Every structure is written in C-alpha cells, then in structure tokens.
Amino acid sequence: MDINILLLVIIPLFTAFMIPLIDLIHKSIRKYFVFVSINVEAFIAIRIILNNFDKIKNSELFLDYHLGGWITPYGINLIMDPVALFFSTLITFSLYFIIVYSIGFIGHHEGKYYVLLFLIFAAMQGTILTGDLFNMYVFIELIAVTSSPLVAFKRDQNSTEAAIKYLIYSIIGGLFFFIGVIFIYFSVGTLNMAEAAANFGSIGFRMQLFIITTFLVSFLIKLGIFPFHFWLPKAHSACPSSISALLSGVLLKVYLYTFIRILWTVLDYNIIIDIGLDVFIIYISLFSSLLGHIFALQADDIKRMLAFSTIGHIGMITAAIALNTKAGFYGAMLHIIAHLLMKSGLFLGVGYLINYVSGHKIEDFTGIAYRHKGIFISIIVLSFGMIGIPPIIGFMSKWYILLGFLESQSYLGAALVIVGSLTAVIYYMRYIARAVQKVKVEPDLKNRGIFNKPIISTFYRERIVTAIIYLFTFLVVVTGVGFKMFDIPINSMIPELIDSQEYINHILGL
Amino acid sequence: MDVFDISEIFLYNDFNIFFVLLGLFVTAATSFAAYDYLKENKFWYYILNIFYILGFFMVITTQSWFVFIIGWEIVTVTTTFMIIWSDKKIARQYFLVQFTGSSILLYVILLAFSMGYKTIGVIDETWLQSLFIIGVGMKSGIFGLHFWLPPIHSKAPAPVSAVLSGWVVKLGFITLLKIIAGPNQFLVILGFLMIFLGGIKALLQTDLKVLLAYSTISQLGFIAVGIGSGSTYGIVGAIFHIVAHSLAKTNLFINSGFLEKEYKSRTIYDMNKIWKRKPVSALTVIISLLSLMGTFFLTGYHSKHFIKYAFKGIDYLKILLHGASILTILYSLRLAWWLWLKNIFGKNKKEGEIKKRNFSPGEYGYSAILFLSFALLFTGIVPNYIYSRFFVEDISFHFLDGFINYIVYFIIAISILWRLDWIKTKEKAAPELDDIFKKVNNFLYKISGKFLEYDTGVFFESYLYNSIYNISRGIYNFIYTDFQIQLLWIPTLLMLLYMWITFII
Amino acid sequence: MINNLVFAILVFVSSYAIYIKRNLIKIVIGLSILEAAVFYWVISTNDKGGGLPFYQVTERGLDMIDAIPQALTLTGIVIGASTTALLLTFIIELDKFTGTHNLDNLKGLDD
C-alpha cells in the first residue's frame, strides 16, 4: 500500500480544481501555482524511483494501492509494475517540460488551458497506473473529453472542424472499448485486470476472439493506424503547438501502453498468434507507416507534415511490438523514448518560429531560419534525429527496430522501415531548404525593426520557451550517446510482457 | 542489447593504421590547399574537417558494425556540410544520394548481423558479399549506382572535391578488402563496366572537373577488378591502386581548383601552356597524370601491373585489361596535351603569356601539392615500403615486362590521338542530377504511351521533387475522399474482422 | 432474444444516420442512438426475469440483481451526455463561422 502512486494521480486533479479558485484571488499567481504543482509531481515520481531503487535494478518492482481499502477482487487498485513505471516516468517528465513551455507560450485564456491540461495529466497517469478495466475506460474517455476543447483552443474554423472530427473518432473508439469491457464482465464476472487475465482461458473460443477483435479495433482507432487515421493530421495541426507536442508525442504513447497492457496481460496474445491475427496487425501497421510517410511528402503545412510523420513512426512502433520478440520489444521501447523527445521538440520549436507569421503554410516558412538561428539549428538537429543520423537517439532506435524485424525474418518490414526513413529525408529537407532561402526584406520593414524584436513579447517568456527547446535538443543528443542507460528499465519490462503470470500472481496472491 | 559484446571495438593492426595515416595525409593536403582557396567561414570548415577525420577513423579501425555505420554517417553529414561552400542545392542532392546508400548499407549490415556475423570480418556466402557490394555501391560509385558522381564531384568546391573523390569513395573499397577473401565474379564484371564507361565518357568531356570525375569512376573500376580477382597479386594491386589514386586524384582536383581560379573557366581548351602561368601546378599535374597512366617510376605502374598479373592465366581478361590501360593513357594524354603541349610548336607562340597572375595558391597550397607529388614519387620508387606492411613473403615487381607494355601502350595511344586530332569535342553544360531523372521519367511515360507535362510547382525547384510531390498528391487524393466515407472504413473493417473470425476460424 | 434484435435494428438506424445523412446534427443524433443501443443491450442482457428491473428469481425467491452492469451503464450515459454536449458546442461554433452545418457545404472536414 504505497500512497505515492495515488498522489501521482491526485495532485494534478487537485491542481486542476484549484486553479479557478486561484484565479479568483489574483491572476498572476496562477503560473507560480502551476509551477509548484508540477515540481511536487516530479518530486513524487523521483521519490518512487529512489525508494525502490534496488527492486528496480533486480526487476522485481511491484507497488499497489487499494482504493478505499477494499481487497482485490472487489475494489479498484492502482498498480505500478516495471511497465507502468517506465511509462509513468516518461509522461511525468515530458509533461513537466511541456507545461513549463506553456507558461511561456500561451498568451490568452490561460486559466482554461491549465485546467484542461492538468485534467489530461491526471487522466493519463490514471490510465497508466490503474489495475481495473472500467477505471481505464473512464480515464480514456476523460482524456477524450478534455483534449478536444484543447484542440479547438484557437477558436477559428479549422480548429473547430478538427475538434469535431477528433471527437467523433474518439467517441466511436471509446464505444468499442466499452463493448469489450462489458463482454469481459459478462464472460468472466470480474472487472479486475489480473483476475480477468487468470480466468480468460476458461471462456469459449469464439467469445475470446470476439473480445480480442473488439479491443483491437478500438486501439487501432485511438492509435491512428491506417484506415482510422483520418482524424490525426487535422487534429494535430490545428491546435496550438504545445498541445500538438502533447497529443502527438505523449498521448499516443499512453494509448500504446493500453495496447500492450490489454492485449498482452489481460487477453492472451498467444491466441492472436495462433489464429494469425498478428500478421494482420504487423502488415496493417507497416502499410499505415508507409502511407504516413508518403502523405507527408505532399503536405504543404509544416504541422501537417509532422503529424503525418507521427503516423509513420507510430505504425513502425506498433508493428515492432506486434512481433512479440525480445529484440522487437527493445527496439519499440527505445523508439517510444526517441519519438517522444524528438517529435515534442520539433513541435515546440516550430511553434516558436511560426508565431509571428500569418499561417503555417510552406510559403510562410521561407527565410524563417534567420529569425532565430539557434532554434533553427535545434530544429535541424531534431530533424536529423527523426531521419536517423547518429549520434542522435533516432539512429539507435532505428538500428534496434531493424534488428528486431530482421531477426524475426520479416524482410519486408525492415525494407519498409528503410523506405520510410528515406522519404523522411525528402520531406524534412524540403522544409529546411525552404527555410534557409534568403528573403528580400523591404527597406521600410527593416527600419521598423520588426525583425529585431524577439518573437514573444515578454522577455522572460521568450527565455523560457527557447530554453525548453534547447533542453529537448540536448536531451536528444545525450540519450543518443548514452542510450545504454535505458538498458535496465527496458530489459526489466520484457520478461513481464512476454509472460503475464507474474503480474497475476503478484496481485491475486496479495 | 548485444552491440558491445566484443572485447575490443577498435582494432589497431597494420592494415588499419596504414589506411588511417594515408587518409590523414590526403586530408591534411586538402586542408592546406583550402586555406587560401576558400574565402569565408574558414573556421567552420576546419571544424568539419576534424569531425570528418574522426568519422573515417571510426570507419577504418573499428571491428563493430555499429561503430562502423556511425562513423560512416558522420562522414556523410560532415561532407554534406562541406559542400555548402559552393552551392546549397548540390549539398541537398548529395545528402539524399548518400543517405540512400547508407540506408541500403544499414539493411545489409543488419542482415549480416542477424545471420551471425557480429564483427567485421570475412563473409563466406557469396550472395551476402554481393549484397554488400550493392550496399557500398551507392557510396563508392559502383556501376549502376554511379550516376551521381560526375554532377556532384564537379560542382563541389575544389578542396571538397578532392576529399570526396580522393578518399571518401575509397572507404567502401577498404571495407570490401576486409570482407571479401576469395574471387567474386560480380565485382569483376562491375569493375570492367566501370572502367570502360568512365574511360569512354572521360574522352569526350570538355570540362576539367567532369573529366576528372569520370576518371575517378574508371580508376575505381581497377580497384574493384583487383579485389574481385581473389588472388594475392590482385589484392596487392588494389591496395597500391588505392594509394596511387588517392594521391593522384587529390593532387589533380586541388590543381583544378587553382587552374579554374586562374583562367576563370573550367574548359580545358581555355587553359593553354599552363607551365608559363602556373609552373608548380603544371609540374604536379604532369606527375599525377603520369601516375594515372602507369609510368614506371610512379605508383600507378605497380598497381596496374599487379592487377594485370593477377589474371595471368585468363586470356580474355588480360586483353580487356590491356584495353583498359590504353583507354586510361588515351584520356590522360589528351588532357596533358590540351593543358601542356598545345601550340607549343605552333604559330601562336605568344599565347598564354600574361604579366599578372589572377590567383596565387599561397604557400600552404604549394606545399600541399608538392607533398602529394613527392609521395607519389616516393611510393613509386620504393614500393617495398608499402608492400612490407601487408605481406611478409617476397614478390617480384617485373620491371622489364611492364616497361615494354608501357611503351607499346604509349605509342598506340599517341597514334590514335594524333589521328583523331586530340578529340576536341563541343562544349556542353555540366551534367545535372535532375536531367537524369527527367530522362528516366520521360522514358517511363513514353512506354506507357503518354507524355505528361508537369507544371513547375511553386514549392519544389527541380524535376525529381516535383514528380515526387505530384505522385504523393495523387495517392492522397485517391484515399481522402469524403468525411463520411472516411468514417465508413470503421464498420467495414469491423464487419470484415467479425466475419473472418466467425466463418474462417 | 428480442433484445438482440432490437439492438441490431438500433445499430442499423444509427449507422444510417451517421454515414448517410448530410446534416451534422443528424450525425450527432446517430451517435447518441448508437450509444443508447449499447446501453440498452447491456441492461436487457442483465435482465434475468423477476418483474422489476432490479429483481431476479433465484432459489431463494426474489433477490437483487447484479448491479455492476447498471453502474457501468450509468457511467456510460454520463460520458455520452458530456461528449454529445461538447460535440454540439463545437457545431454551434462552426455555425458561427460558416453559417451552415450541412456536410455538402463544409469541405474542410474532408481534409
């Protein structure tokens, strides 16, 4: 009964509800309150790691918390095992940086923004840490409800249309998740994940397949794999840049966590292998990845291009996970870290640079490299990482994913990954080449000093924003050179993924 | 996971140290030459040079595939940035081509890795060796994947061209030396195709740097033939030719930069009697060209001879090699005539005498080219210096045999050239990478019976990118139709999955 | 048996509304009908006889029914209501910009 896990979920919720009250007192205290709150959250996350450091090194970490004191089959419990620890730490630290960036970046409607953002934070932590199926459904729907106003934050026509499309797809995806949970309840009689996992083998074969397919379709909609990806480019490009980084970098990783947790721990992945459905998952993910890269070649808007690139990479990660081999998992987890850092950094950097141009089409991108050379060099470094150039972490994760594919003798998969990174060169280079074109500045514009002003009007906010972008670049290079530091966390996750018996024993045995 | 399983990542045996030192020597020469050649931002150029040296050090001395490919990517990125000193468009095309090569190489390396070859060593299966040849092919100018070499090497600034053509393309062959142990027919066939293609095209060029680029392709063919022959003589010949060609081509490219700045044009017809205006350049150009031809007191002689000796028993290959040597002498002699000897006995004796010099290479430039020429002479006169680093048994150098061969070639070549009036062809524009794609695309459309006219879009600046944009927009419009049809994918796929599990399972 | 049939009919009706109708409000109505169909199916499957919705017939006579599906349904109804409210808000906002909520005039949603 470790209360730190509960605090990880409660603190953002508490902050979200306190912000309107703080607004009543005085508006400028808001950002300090937000900053204090995320510091407390990060402190708790570090405390969990430090308290259990020996257990983490021996990969026998297992913390839990029973809500309300009810014992296991009758109540909801929050579980932290190595997989949940990995994802939860990733979420905490990346949201820390995104919220600090938002303090500097968002200029209007800040109160509403922070309330929604902290609600998403609490919901994401809840999704990762929970051990109960219906609790996961509630948190997933909470993510959908609170993220769609954030997509429509800019209040213009494009954003509202994007929010409508995003919400319709989220509702349908959530509905299939609900149907799956109901069927598990009607077959097994319990909603607890461990108990459902223990009793899943005793259901009839048809019912097992039905439940598996329903959950699979729900995850494919949420992850943005090919036939269901239509919401992704519009939603990720119509929102403000920090929300793009959140949606594209962090939120999709939470859905990958639910994909892994439900299909490997609760339902039996060996059934999927027996009927051949894993071949379907691998090939549709690879096809989705290829289409994502091809569509990015024709995107005229830089944020749409980055969103299509996300579709490409998430397809690659899903295919690597679905291979169900040790090398595949290793590559996929490393690429989760890599893609999170690089894509968030790219969205944040691009958001800063296009802040003073009228739109983010490619014509507006001409000559933008000279607005702020440091940030543009960071964008070049991050783009090189997305392509896969050492010593940035994108290369190391590409190596391991390719190794995973080639060791399982899926030669077509490896070839598609290579083709994907080749097309990535073409579309990233297109924008970079456009940005370094020299622009003729009219003399009167130059006299007005419009190009000498910092992009964001208040000085300290500009400092915060540029510091965060440089921090992402620094992290990307440092984790690339020292990618071996992720060896222990990832290797401790893999035995548990391949065999879920330990998870069940830990929970039901207690 | 298991990338660092081997106990040593870097292996410092004689082979690796020799090539690292050779690379350092050549790169140092180009850095000296760049001191007065490049005008601005010299500090960043030298930083890039340092990282480039680090890159090829990792490529040559490492035993682990992981560090190998990291080193090669560093070489790619730094040379891309070095090309920016002349033209950004060329840098972008070069990066795209090199990255394609790296991707294919990465695939083949991981294929070998998953089959059990965890370190860089001899690979037994022939088909895997052939895949490796394709893998390094794009980066080392193997036939079929060499199309990028003339446009890029001719448009880069002169010291960078020297680096690219003198050393970067050799890295692939140094790796092949470590991988291939026996005879490989694929490599021999490709090598001969490269020799003849490069040589014939070099005979027809009017632009100095394009001619040197085609000559690079041709000489790399010799190295490929040497490695693919599989015998000790062939490998010795390949090593000597790597040495000879690096030194000679670096020298020639640096001088081409100096000559271009002096005469303000790149056409060889405009450069007359260079020994009057730039005597040092003229001397070093002649030494390098003589080495390329295979003159007996320069390194080029030993390499060509050993490669010929490797195929001692096979007659038709020996005839092809004789033809190859004659071809090399043909274009080198043609270049030498246009630069040195034209109008030397003719009516326009005063041509080429100018009071003022346009460009002076400076003391660093002079020292660079003089050191390179001295190295050529040294390794030519004392070939045992190199040979004793690799092999312990004695080998005979067959001086008399080669001398007779060389005189015969020389006479044949001079008579052919005299007949054809030293092949003065028409000047045409330098090759562009874009034209190749335009030809390929038009060819494909002619097959399908249509001829499409693409309007040059606002966003892309060249034909290749335009066609990529239009194709992907076509696919995009095909898939994205209407909002409700996009929504309709969901129940369709759901029903298909349900029917599959109901009826088929 | 008949509850499954009603569920199927409701799913077909909602599919007609979502995929064929061109008015955005009708699409939202279709989504609501789809969610209502699922909730109906959950409750009616849980019905084990007994006259009243919370009674079932066991060997001890009338006994309380399994309450969890009803709790899940209540949660689902709340979530459905809030998402429908959000959707309608966005449609009103869109109407302010373009003056229409017909899919024939809104081409931006196709992108």
Short mmCIF file of N, CA and C in Angstrom, two decimals, chain B residues 413-503:
data_model
loop_
_atom_site.label_atom_id
_atom_site.label_comp_id
_atom_site.label_asym_id
_atom_site.label_seq_id
_atom_site.Cartn_x
_atom_site.Cartn_y
_atom_site.Cartn_z
N ALA B 413 48.59 4.88 -78.11
CA ALA B 413 47.71 5.97 -77.71
C ALA B 413 48.04 7.24 -78.49
N ILE B 414 49.34 7.54 -78.62
CA ILE B 414 49.69 8.78 -79.32
C ILE B 414 49.24 8.73 -80.77
N SER B 415 49.36 7.55 -81.38
CA SER B 415 48.96 7.48 -82.78
C SER B 415 47.46 7.66 -82.93
N ILE B 416 46.67 7.07 -82.00
CA ILE B 416 45.21 7.22 -82.10
C ILE B 416 44.84 8.68 -81.93
N LEU B 417 45.44 9.31 -80.93
CA LEU B 417 45.04 10.68 -80.65
C LEU B 417 45.45 11.63 -81.78
N TRP B 418 46.62 11.36 -82.35
CA TRP B 418 47.07 12.24 -83.44
C TRP B 418 46.12 12.16 -84.62
N ARG B 419 45.63 10.89 -84.88
CA ARG B 419 44.68 10.73 -85.96
C ARG B 419 43.40 11.49 -85.72
N LEU B 420 42.90 11.39 -84.45
CA LEU B 420 41.59 11.97 -84.16
C LEU B 420 41.70 13.43 -83.77
N ASP B 421 42.86 14.03 -83.99
CA ASP B 421 43.03 15.45 -83.73
C ASP B 421 42.75 15.80 -82.27
N TRP B 422 43.24 14.93 -81.41
CA TRP B 422 43.17 15.15 -79.96
C TRP B 422 41.76 15.40 -79.45
N ILE B 423 40.81 14.83 -80.09
CA ILE B 423 39.40 14.77 -79.70
C ILE B 423 38.92 16.09 -79.10
N LYS B 424 38.76 17.05 -79.97
CA LYS B 424 38.20 18.33 -79.50
C LYS B 424 36.70 18.25 -79.69
N THR B 425 35.98 18.00 -78.62
CA THR B 425 34.53 17.91 -78.73
C THR B 425 33.91 19.25 -78.37
N LYS B 426 32.60 19.31 -78.60
CA LYS B 426 31.90 20.56 -78.37
C LYS B 426 31.67 20.77 -76.89
N GLU B 427 31.69 22.01 -76.49
CA GLU B 427 31.42 22.29 -75.09
C GLU B 427 29.95 22.13 -74.80
N LYS B 428 29.65 21.49 -73.73
CA LYS B 428 28.24 21.44 -73.34
C LYS B 428 28.15 21.69 -71.84
N ALA B 429 26.96 21.86 -71.38
CA ALA B 429 26.76 22.22 -69.97
C ALA B 429 27.13 21.05 -69.07
N ALA B 430 27.47 21.37 -67.87
CA ALA B 430 27.84 20.34 -66.90
C ALA B 430 26.64 19.45 -66.60
N PRO B 431 26.87 18.19 -66.31
CA PRO B 431 25.73 17.31 -66.07
C PRO B 431 25.01 17.68 -64.77
N GLU B 432 23.71 17.57 -64.80
CA GLU B 432 22.90 17.83 -63.63
C GLU B 432 22.21 16.56 -63.23
N LEU B 433 22.06 16.38 -61.93
CA LEU B 433 21.40 15.17 -61.44
C LEU B 433 19.95 15.17 -61.86
N ASP B 434 19.40 16.36 -62.06
CA ASP B 434 17.99 16.46 -62.39
C ASP B 434 17.69 15.90 -63.77
N ASP B 435 18.66 16.10 -64.71
CA ASP B 435 18.41 15.66 -66.08
C ASP B 435 18.22 14.16 -66.16
N ILE B 436 18.96 13.47 -65.30
CA ILE B 436 18.86 12.02 -65.33
C ILE B 436 17.45 11.59 -64.99
N PHE B 437 16.87 12.24 -63.94
CA PHE B 437 15.52 11.84 -63.55
C PHE B 437 14.52 12.25 -64.60
N LYS B 438 14.78 13.37 -65.26
CA LYS B 438 13.85 13.78 -66.31
C LYS B 438 13.87 12.76 -67.44
N LYS B 439 15.09 12.27 -67.77
CA LYS B 439 15.15 11.28 -68.85
C LYS B 439 14.45 9.99 -68.45
N VAL B 440 14.69 9.57 -67.18
CA VAL B 440 14.06 8.32 -66.74
C VAL B 440 12.55 8.45 -66.77
N ASN B 441 12.07 9.60 -66.28
CA ASN B 441 10.64 9.79 -66.20
C ASN B 441 10.01 9.86 -67.58
N ASN B 442 10.68 10.59 -68.51
CA ASN B 442 10.13 10.66 -69.86
C ASN B 442 10.13 9.31 -70.53
N PHE B 443 11.17 8.52 -70.23
CA PHE B 443 11.24 7.18 -70.81
C PHE B 443 10.08 6.33 -70.33
N LEU B 444 9.80 6.42 -69.00
CA LEU B 444 8.70 5.62 -68.46
C LEU B 444 7.37 6.05 -69.06
N TYR B 445 7.22 7.37 -69.25
CA TYR B 445 5.96 7.82 -69.81
C TYR B 445 5.83 7.46 -71.26
N LYS B 446 6.97 7.45 -71.99
CA LYS B 446 6.87 7.07 -73.41
C LYS B 446 6.44 5.62 -73.54
N ILE B 447 6.89 4.78 -72.57
CA ILE B 447 6.48 3.39 -72.63
C ILE B 447 4.98 3.30 -72.46
N SER B 448 4.44 4.10 -71.53
CA SER B 448 3.02 3.97 -71.28
C SER B 448 2.20 4.76 -72.28
N GLY B 449 2.85 5.39 -73.21
CA GLY B 449 2.10 5.99 -74.30
C GLY B 449 1.67 7.42 -74.08
N LYS B 450 1.92 7.95 -72.87
CA LYS B 450 1.51 9.33 -72.68
C LYS B 450 2.74 10.18 -72.47
N PHE B 451 2.57 11.45 -72.56
CA PHE B 451 3.67 12.35 -72.23
C PHE B 451 3.11 13.45 -71.35
N LEU B 452 3.45 13.41 -70.09
CA LEU B 452 2.81 14.31 -69.15
C LEU B 452 3.62 15.58 -69.01
N GLU B 453 2.94 16.64 -68.95
CA GLU B 453 3.60 17.93 -68.79
C GLU B 453 3.37 18.38 -67.36
N TYR B 454 4.42 18.40 -66.56
CA TYR B 454 4.26 18.85 -65.19
C TYR B 454 4.53 20.34 -65.13
N ASP B 455 3.64 21.06 -64.53
CA ASP B 455 3.98 22.47 -64.37
C ASP B 455 4.91 22.60 -63.17
N THR B 456 5.92 23.42 -63.33
CA THR B 456 6.88 23.55 -62.23
C THR B 456 6.17 24.23 -61.08
N GLY B 457 6.02 23.49 -60.02
CA GLY B 457 5.27 23.98 -58.88
C GLY B 457 6.00 25.13 -58.19
N VAL B 458 5.27 25.72 -57.31
CA VAL B 458 5.85 26.87 -56.63
C VAL B 458 6.84 26.43 -55.56
N PHE B 459 6.67 25.22 -55.06
CA PHE B 459 7.41 24.85 -53.87
C PHE B 459 8.65 24.05 -54.16
N PHE B 460 8.67 23.26 -55.20
CA PHE B 460 9.84 22.44 -55.48
C PHE B 460 10.65 23.10 -56.57
N GLU B 461 11.91 22.87 -56.54
CA GLU B 461 12.69 23.57 -57.54
C GLU B 461 13.24 22.66 -58.60
N SER B 462 13.00 21.40 -58.53
CA SER B 462 13.59 20.57 -59.56
C SER B 462 12.64 19.46 -59.94
N TYR B 463 12.99 18.77 -61.01
CA TYR B 463 12.07 17.83 -61.62
C TYR B 463 11.78 16.66 -60.73
N LEU B 464 12.81 16.17 -60.04
CA LEU B 464 12.63 14.98 -59.21
C LEU B 464 11.64 15.26 -58.10
N TYR B 465 11.83 16.39 -57.42
CA TYR B 465 10.96 16.67 -56.29
C TYR B 465 9.54 16.96 -56.75
N ASN B 466 9.42 17.59 -57.92
CA ASN B 466 8.10 17.86 -58.47
C ASN B 466 7.33 16.59 -58.74
N SER B 467 8.01 15.61 -59.34
CA SER B 467 7.30 14.37 -59.65
C SER B 467 6.95 13.62 -58.37
N ILE B 468 7.84 13.67 -57.37
CA ILE B 468 7.51 13.00 -56.10
C ILE B 468 6.28 13.66 -55.49
N TYR B 469 6.25 14.99 -55.51
CA TYR B 469 5.11 15.71 -54.94
C TYR B 469 3.82 15.35 -55.65
N ASN B 470 3.87 15.29 -56.99
CA ASN B 470 2.64 15.02 -57.72
C ASN B 470 2.16 13.59 -57.51
N ILE B 471 3.09 12.64 -57.44
CA ILE B 471 2.68 11.25 -57.22
C ILE B 471 2.03 11.12 -55.85
N SER B 472 2.67 11.73 -54.83
CA SER B 472 2.10 11.53 -53.50
C SER B 472 0.77 12.28 -53.37
N ARG B 473 0.63 13.39 -54.08
CA ARG B 473 -0.66 14.08 -54.03
C ARG B 473 -1.72 13.24 -54.72
N GLY B 474 -1.33 12.52 -55.76
CA GLY B 474 -2.29 11.64 -56.42
C GLY B 474 -2.78 10.55 -55.47
N ILE B 475 -1.84 9.94 -54.74
CA ILE B 475 -2.24 8.89 -53.79
C ILE B 475 -3.12 9.49 -52.69
N TYR B 476 -2.76 10.68 -52.24
CA TYR B 476 -3.53 11.34 -51.18
C TYR B 476 -4.96 11.60 -51.63
N ASN B 477 -5.12 12.12 -52.85
CA ASN B 477 -6.47 12.40 -53.31
C ASN B 477 -7.27 11.14 -53.53
N PHE B 478 -6.54 10.04 -53.82
CA PHE B 478 -7.25 8.79 -54.02
C PHE B 478 -7.84 8.27 -52.73
N ILE B 479 -7.09 8.46 -51.61
CA ILE B 479 -7.55 7.86 -50.37
C ILE B 479 -8.48 8.80 -49.60
N TYR B 480 -8.17 10.08 -49.63
CA TYR B 480 -9.01 11.00 -48.87
C TYR B 480 -10.17 11.45 -49.72
N THR B 481 -11.37 10.90 -49.53
CA THR B 481 -12.46 11.35 -50.38
C THR B 481 -13.43 12.24 -49.63
N ASP B 482 -14.24 11.63 -48.78
CA ASP B 482 -15.29 12.43 -48.16
C ASP B 482 -15.33 12.07 -46.70
N PHE B 483 -15.85 12.93 -45.86
CA PHE B 483 -15.82 12.71 -44.42
C PHE B 483 -16.53 11.43 -44.03
N GLN B 484 -17.71 11.20 -44.64
CA GLN B 484 -18.47 10.04 -44.20
C GLN B 484 -17.88 8.75 -44.76
N ILE B 485 -17.27 8.86 -45.95
CA ILE B 485 -16.61 7.67 -46.48
C ILE B 485 -15.40 7.33 -45.62
N GLN B 486 -14.73 8.37 -45.09
CA GLN B 486 -13.63 8.10 -44.18
C GLN B 486 -14.14 7.42 -42.92
N LEU B 487 -15.30 7.86 -42.45
CA LEU B 487 -15.89 7.20 -41.28
C LEU B 487 -16.33 5.80 -41.60
N LEU B 488 -16.63 5.54 -42.88
CA LEU B 488 -17.19 4.26 -43.27
C LEU B 488 -16.17 3.14 -43.20
N TRP B 489 -14.86 3.50 -43.17
CA TRP B 489 -13.85 2.45 -43.03
C TRP B 489 -14.06 1.66 -41.75
N ILE B 490 -14.56 2.33 -40.69
CA ILE B 490 -14.62 1.66 -39.38
C ILE B 490 -15.58 0.47 -39.39
N PRO B 491 -16.84 0.65 -39.77
CA PRO B 491 -17.70 -0.55 -39.74
C PRO B 491 -17.30 -1.58 -40.78
N THR B 492 -16.70 -1.10 -41.91
CA THR B 492 -16.28 -2.08 -42.93
C THR B 492 -15.25 -3.03 -42.36
N LEU B 493 -14.22 -2.45 -41.76
CA LEU B 493 -13.16 -3.31 -41.23
C LEU B 493 -13.67 -4.16 -40.09
N LEU B 494 -14.55 -3.59 -39.29
CA LEU B 494 -15.10 -4.35 -38.16
C LEU B 494 -15.88 -5.56 -38.65
N MET B 495 -16.75 -5.33 -39.66
CA MET B 495 -17.54 -6.43 -40.20
C MET B 495 -16.64 -7.48 -40.84
N LEU B 496 -15.59 -7.01 -41.54
CA LEU B 496 -14.68 -7.99 -42.16
C LEU B 496 -14.01 -8.85 -41.11
N LEU B 497 -13.54 -8.22 -40.01
CA LEU B 497 -12.88 -8.99 -38.96
C LEU B 497 -13.86 -9.95 -38.31
N TYR B 498 -15.08 -9.48 -38.04
CA TYR B 498 -16.05 -10.37 -37.39
C TYR B 498 -16.39 -11.55 -38.29
N MET B 499 -16.58 -11.28 -39.58
CA MET B 499 -16.92 -12.38 -40.47
C MET B 499 -15.76 -13.35 -40.60
N TRP B 500 -14.54 -12.79 -40.56
CA TRP B 500 -13.39 -13.68 -40.65
C TRP B 500 -13.34 -14.61 -39.45
N ILE B 501 -13.56 -14.06 -38.22
CA ILE B 501 -13.46 -14.97 -37.08
C ILE B 501 -14.67 -15.87 -36.97
N THR B 502 -15.79 -15.51 -37.58
CA THR B 502 -16.95 -16.40 -37.48
C THR B 502 -16.85 -17.54 -38.47
N PHE B 503 -16.49 -17.22 -39.71
CA PHE B 503 -16.61 -18.25 -40.73
C PHE B 503 -15.32 -18.96 -41.04
#
